[in-house]
PDB file of C-alpha atoms in Angstrom:
ATOM      1  CA  GLN W  19     128.361 107.331  55.869  1.00 89.00           C
ATOM      2  CA  VAL W  20     126.143 105.477  58.295  1.00 96.00           C
ATOM      3  CA  GLN W  21     123.608 102.839  57.439  1.00 97.00           C
ATOM      4  CA  LEU W  22     121.253 100.472  59.207  1.00 98.00           C
ATOM      5  CA  VAL W  23     120.551  97.042  57.750  1.00 97.00           C
ATOM      6  CA  GLU W  24     117.766  94.813  59.051  1.00 96.00           C
ATOM      7  CA  SER W  25     117.463  91.054  58.702  1.00 96.00           C
ATOM      8  CA  GLY W  26     115.330  88.236  60.032  1.00 97.00           C
ATOM      9  CA  GLY W  27     111.892  88.951  58.639  1.00 96.00           C
ATOM     10  CA  GLY W  28     109.736  86.353  56.960  1.00 97.00           C
ATOM     11  CA  LEU W  29     106.535  84.359  57.025  1.00 98.00           C
ATOM     12  CA  VAL W  30     105.473  82.741  60.295  1.00 98.00           C
ATOM     13  CA  GLN W  31     102.304  81.092  61.548  1.00 98.00           C
ATOM     14  CA  PRO W  32     100.232  82.667  64.326  1.00 98.00           C
ATOM     15  CA  GLY W  33     101.770  81.843  67.683  1.00 98.00           C
ATOM     16  CA  GLY W  34     105.218  81.540  66.173  1.00 98.00           C
ATOM     17  CA  SER W  35     108.397  83.501  66.779  1.00 98.00           C
ATOM     18  CA  LEU W  36     110.862  85.564  64.801  1.00 98.00           C
ATOM     19  CA  ARG W  37     113.999  87.455  65.712  1.00 98.00           C
ATOM     20  CA  LEU W  38     114.865  90.634  63.865  1.00 98.00           C
ATOM     21  CA  SER W  39     118.384  92.002  63.796  1.00 98.00           C
ATOM     22  CA  CYS W  40     119.692  95.408  62.798  1.00 98.00           C
ATOM     23  CA  ALA W  41     123.323  96.277  62.221  1.00 98.00           C
ATOM     24  CA  ALA W  42     124.610  99.828  62.240  1.00 98.00           C
ATOM     25  CA  SER W  43     127.757 100.424  60.218  1.00 97.00           C
ATOM     26  CA  GLY W  44     129.875 103.229  58.869  1.00 97.00           C
ATOM     27  CA  SER W  45     131.589 106.191  60.470  1.00 96.00           C
ATOM     28  CA  ILE W  46     130.015 105.877  63.897  1.00 97.00           C
ATOM     29  CA  PHE W  47     131.237 107.667  67.006  1.00 96.00           C
ATOM     30  CA  SER W  48     128.448 106.468  69.275  1.00 97.00           C
ATOM     31  CA  ILE W  49     124.832 105.350  69.233  1.00 98.00           C
ATOM     32  CA  ASN W  50     122.147 106.691  71.514  1.00 97.00           C
ATOM     33  CA  ALA W  51     118.668 105.177  71.427  1.00 98.00           C
ATOM     34  CA  MET W  52     117.839 102.394  68.988  1.00 98.00           C
ATOM     35  CA  GLY W  53     114.430 101.083  68.170  1.00 98.00           C
ATOM     36  CA  TRP W  54     111.976  99.267  65.974  1.00 98.00           C
ATOM     37  CA  TYR W  55     108.969 100.720  64.202  1.00 98.00           C
ATOM     38  CA  ARG W  56     106.449  99.052  61.956  1.00 98.00           C
ATOM     39  CA  GLN W  57     104.071 100.012  59.216  1.00 98.00           C
ATOM     40  CA  ALA W  58     101.150  97.881  58.143  1.00 97.00           C
ATOM     41  CA  PRO W  59      99.487  98.346  54.727  1.00 92.00           C
ATOM     42  CA  GLY W  60      97.384 101.487  54.719  1.00 94.00           C
ATOM     43  CA  GLU W  61      98.583 102.491  58.182  1.00 96.00           C
ATOM     44  CA  GLY W  62     101.068 104.968  59.563  1.00 97.00           C
ATOM     45  CA  ARG W  63     104.430 104.015  61.007  1.00 97.00           C
ATOM     46  CA  GLU W  64     104.251 103.218  64.717  1.00 98.00           C
ATOM     47  CA  LEU W  65     106.748 102.642  67.469  1.00 98.00           C
ATOM     48  CA  VAL W  66     107.143  99.009  68.494  1.00 98.00           C
ATOM     49  CA  ALA W  67     109.996  99.218  70.984  1.00 98.00           C
ATOM     50  CA  ARG W  68     112.919 101.454  71.806  1.00 98.00           C
ATOM     51  CA  ILE W  69     116.013 100.986  73.954  1.00 98.00           C
ATOM     52  CA  THR W  70     118.508 103.491  75.304  1.00 97.00           C
ATOM     53  CA  SER W  71     122.251 103.030  75.267  1.00 95.00           C
ATOM     54  CA  GLY W  72     121.989 102.106  78.927  1.00 95.00           C
ATOM     55  CA  GLY W  73     119.469  99.361  78.245  1.00 95.00           C
ATOM     56  CA  SER W  74     116.209 100.965  79.333  1.00 97.00           C
ATOM     57  CA  ALA W  75     113.396  99.812  77.072  1.00 98.00           C
ATOM     58  CA  ASN W  76     109.851 100.844  76.346  1.00 98.00           C
ATOM     59  CA  TYR W  77     107.218  99.040  74.298  1.00 98.00           C
ATOM     60  CA  ALA W  78     103.976  99.671  72.527  1.00 98.00           C
ATOM     61  CA  ASP W  79     101.076  98.335  74.583  1.00 98.00           C
ATOM     62  CA  SER W  80     100.167  95.969  71.757  1.00 98.00           C
ATOM     63  CA  VAL W  81     103.462  94.063  72.040  1.00 98.00           C
ATOM     64  CA  LYS W  82     104.182  94.168  75.779  1.00 98.00           C
ATOM     65  CA  GLY W  83     104.858  90.707  77.141  1.00 98.00           C
ATOM     66  CA  ARG W  84     105.388  89.257  73.662  1.00 98.00           C
ATOM     67  CA  PHE W  85     108.290  91.228  72.181  1.00 98.00           C
ATOM     68  CA  THR W  86     111.705  91.898  73.695  1.00 98.00           C
ATOM     69  CA  ILE W  87     114.183  94.474  72.446  1.00 98.00           C
ATOM     70  CA  SER W  88     117.878  94.146  73.193  1.00 98.00           C
ATOM     71  CA  ARG W  89     121.136  95.551  71.927  1.00 98.00           C
ATOM     72  CA  ASP W  90     124.825  94.738  71.735  1.00 97.00           C
ATOM     73  CA  ASN W  91     126.690  98.012  72.030  1.00 96.00           C
ATOM     74  CA  ALA W  92     130.029  96.435  71.144  1.00 96.00           C
ATOM     75  CA  LYS W  93     128.632  95.218  67.825  1.00 97.00           C
ATOM     76  CA  ASN W  94     126.334  98.202  67.126  1.00 97.00           C
ATOM     77  CA  MET W  95     123.406  95.806  66.894  1.00 98.00           C
ATOM     78  CA  VAL W  96     119.805  95.904  68.041  1.00 98.00           C
ATOM     79  CA  TYR W  97     117.469  92.930  68.134  1.00 98.00           C
ATOM     80  CA  LEU W  98     113.743  92.330  68.404  1.00 98.00           C
ATOM     81  CA  GLN W  99     112.610  88.958  69.675  1.00 98.00           C
ATOM     82  CA  MET W 100     108.981  88.492  68.695  1.00 98.00           C
ATOM     83  CA  ASN W 101     107.000  85.689  70.329  1.00 98.00           C
ATOM     84  CA  SER W 102     103.330  84.708  70.213  1.00 98.00           C
ATOM     85  CA  LEU W 103     102.970  86.487  66.912  1.00 98.00           C
ATOM     86  CA  LYS W 104      99.522  87.503  65.743  1.00 98.00           C
ATOM     87  CA  PRO W 105      98.215  88.303  62.259  1.00 97.00           C
ATOM     88  CA  GLU W 106      97.930  91.943  63.315  1.00 97.00           C
ATOM     89  CA  ASP W 107     101.711  92.017  63.768  1.00 98.00           C
ATOM     90  CA  THR W 108     102.045  91.757  59.995  1.00 98.00           C
ATOM     91  CA  ALA W 109     103.935  94.813  58.787  1.00 98.00           C
ATOM     92  CA  VAL W 110     107.200  96.120  57.449  1.00 98.00           C
ATOM     93  CA  TYR W 111     109.524  96.522  60.426  1.00 98.00           C
ATOM     94  CA  TYR W 112     112.061  99.346  60.394  1.00 98.00           C
ATOM     95  CA  CYS W 113     115.154  99.806  62.499  1.00 98.00           C
ATOM     96  CA  ASN W 114     115.807 103.317  63.784  1.00 98.00           C
ATOM     97  CA  ALA W 115     118.724 104.845  65.641  1.00 98.00           C
ATOM     98  CA  ASP W 116     120.090 108.143  66.890  1.00 98.00           C
ATOM     99  CA  ILE W 117     123.722 108.067  65.859  1.00 98.00           C
ATOM    100  CA  ILE W 118     126.599 110.435  66.429  1.00 97.00           C
ATOM    101  CA  ASP W 119     128.885 110.093  63.444  1.00 95.00           C
ATOM    102  CA  ALA W 120     132.633 110.545  63.216  1.00 94.00           C
ATOM    103  CA  GLY W 121     132.098 114.259  62.601  1.00 93.00           C
ATOM    104  CA  LEU W 122     130.194 114.419  65.898  1.00 95.00           C
ATOM    105  CA  PHE W 123     126.897 115.188  64.194  1.00 96.00           C
ATOM    106  CA  LEU W 124     123.801 113.599  65.748  1.00 97.00           C
ATOM    107  CA  ARG W 125     121.342 112.322  63.183  1.00 97.00           C
ATOM    108  CA  ASN W 126     118.413 109.939  63.116  1.00 98.00           C
ATOM    109  CA  TYR W 127     118.726 107.019  60.736  1.00 98.00           C
ATOM    110  CA  TRP W 128     116.297 104.456  59.297  1.00 98.00           C
ATOM    111  CA  GLY W 129     116.876 101.028  57.854  1.00 98.00           C
ATOM    112  CA  GLN W 130     115.280  99.865  54.622  1.00 97.00           C
ATOM    113  CA  GLY W 131     112.723  97.678  56.383  1.00 97.00           C
ATOM    114  CA  THR W 132     112.063  93.954  56.598  1.00 98.00           C
ATOM    115  CA  GLN W 133     108.706  92.303  55.963  1.00 98.00           C
ATOM    116  CA  VAL W 134     107.070  90.257  58.713  1.00 98.00           C
ATOM    117  CA  THR W 135     103.992  88.293  57.714  1.00 98.00           C
ATOM    118  CA  VAL W 136     101.980  86.323  60.261  1.00 98.00           C
ATOM    119  CA  SER W 137      99.565  83.994  58.537  1.00 97.00           C
ATOM    120  CA  SER W 138      98.420  80.398  58.531  1.00 96.00           C
TER     121      SER W 138
END
């Protein structure tokens, strides 16, 4: 079985920073794209940032210049460095990944989510 586990969320003041981490574990053959999504109360889930296995990244316009996605392929980890946080960044952040498991099946996986709250 494959699972994604996020960590690093919390409460931060406007203008502050947080770093989210996501670890993929289980019977993994390889990982394609990994990314972060978020869902604010009463809103749909939206893409924040996504990164390919080769390191190419794309971002939502709302976070460009403030957030940076990175990954460590050797550790099956993806990170989201969030700087200059704004109250509108408050949401549950979810890790997502396209993973080929040991049976060579490609599936899309979600983490359980981590809460990020930006408030003074």
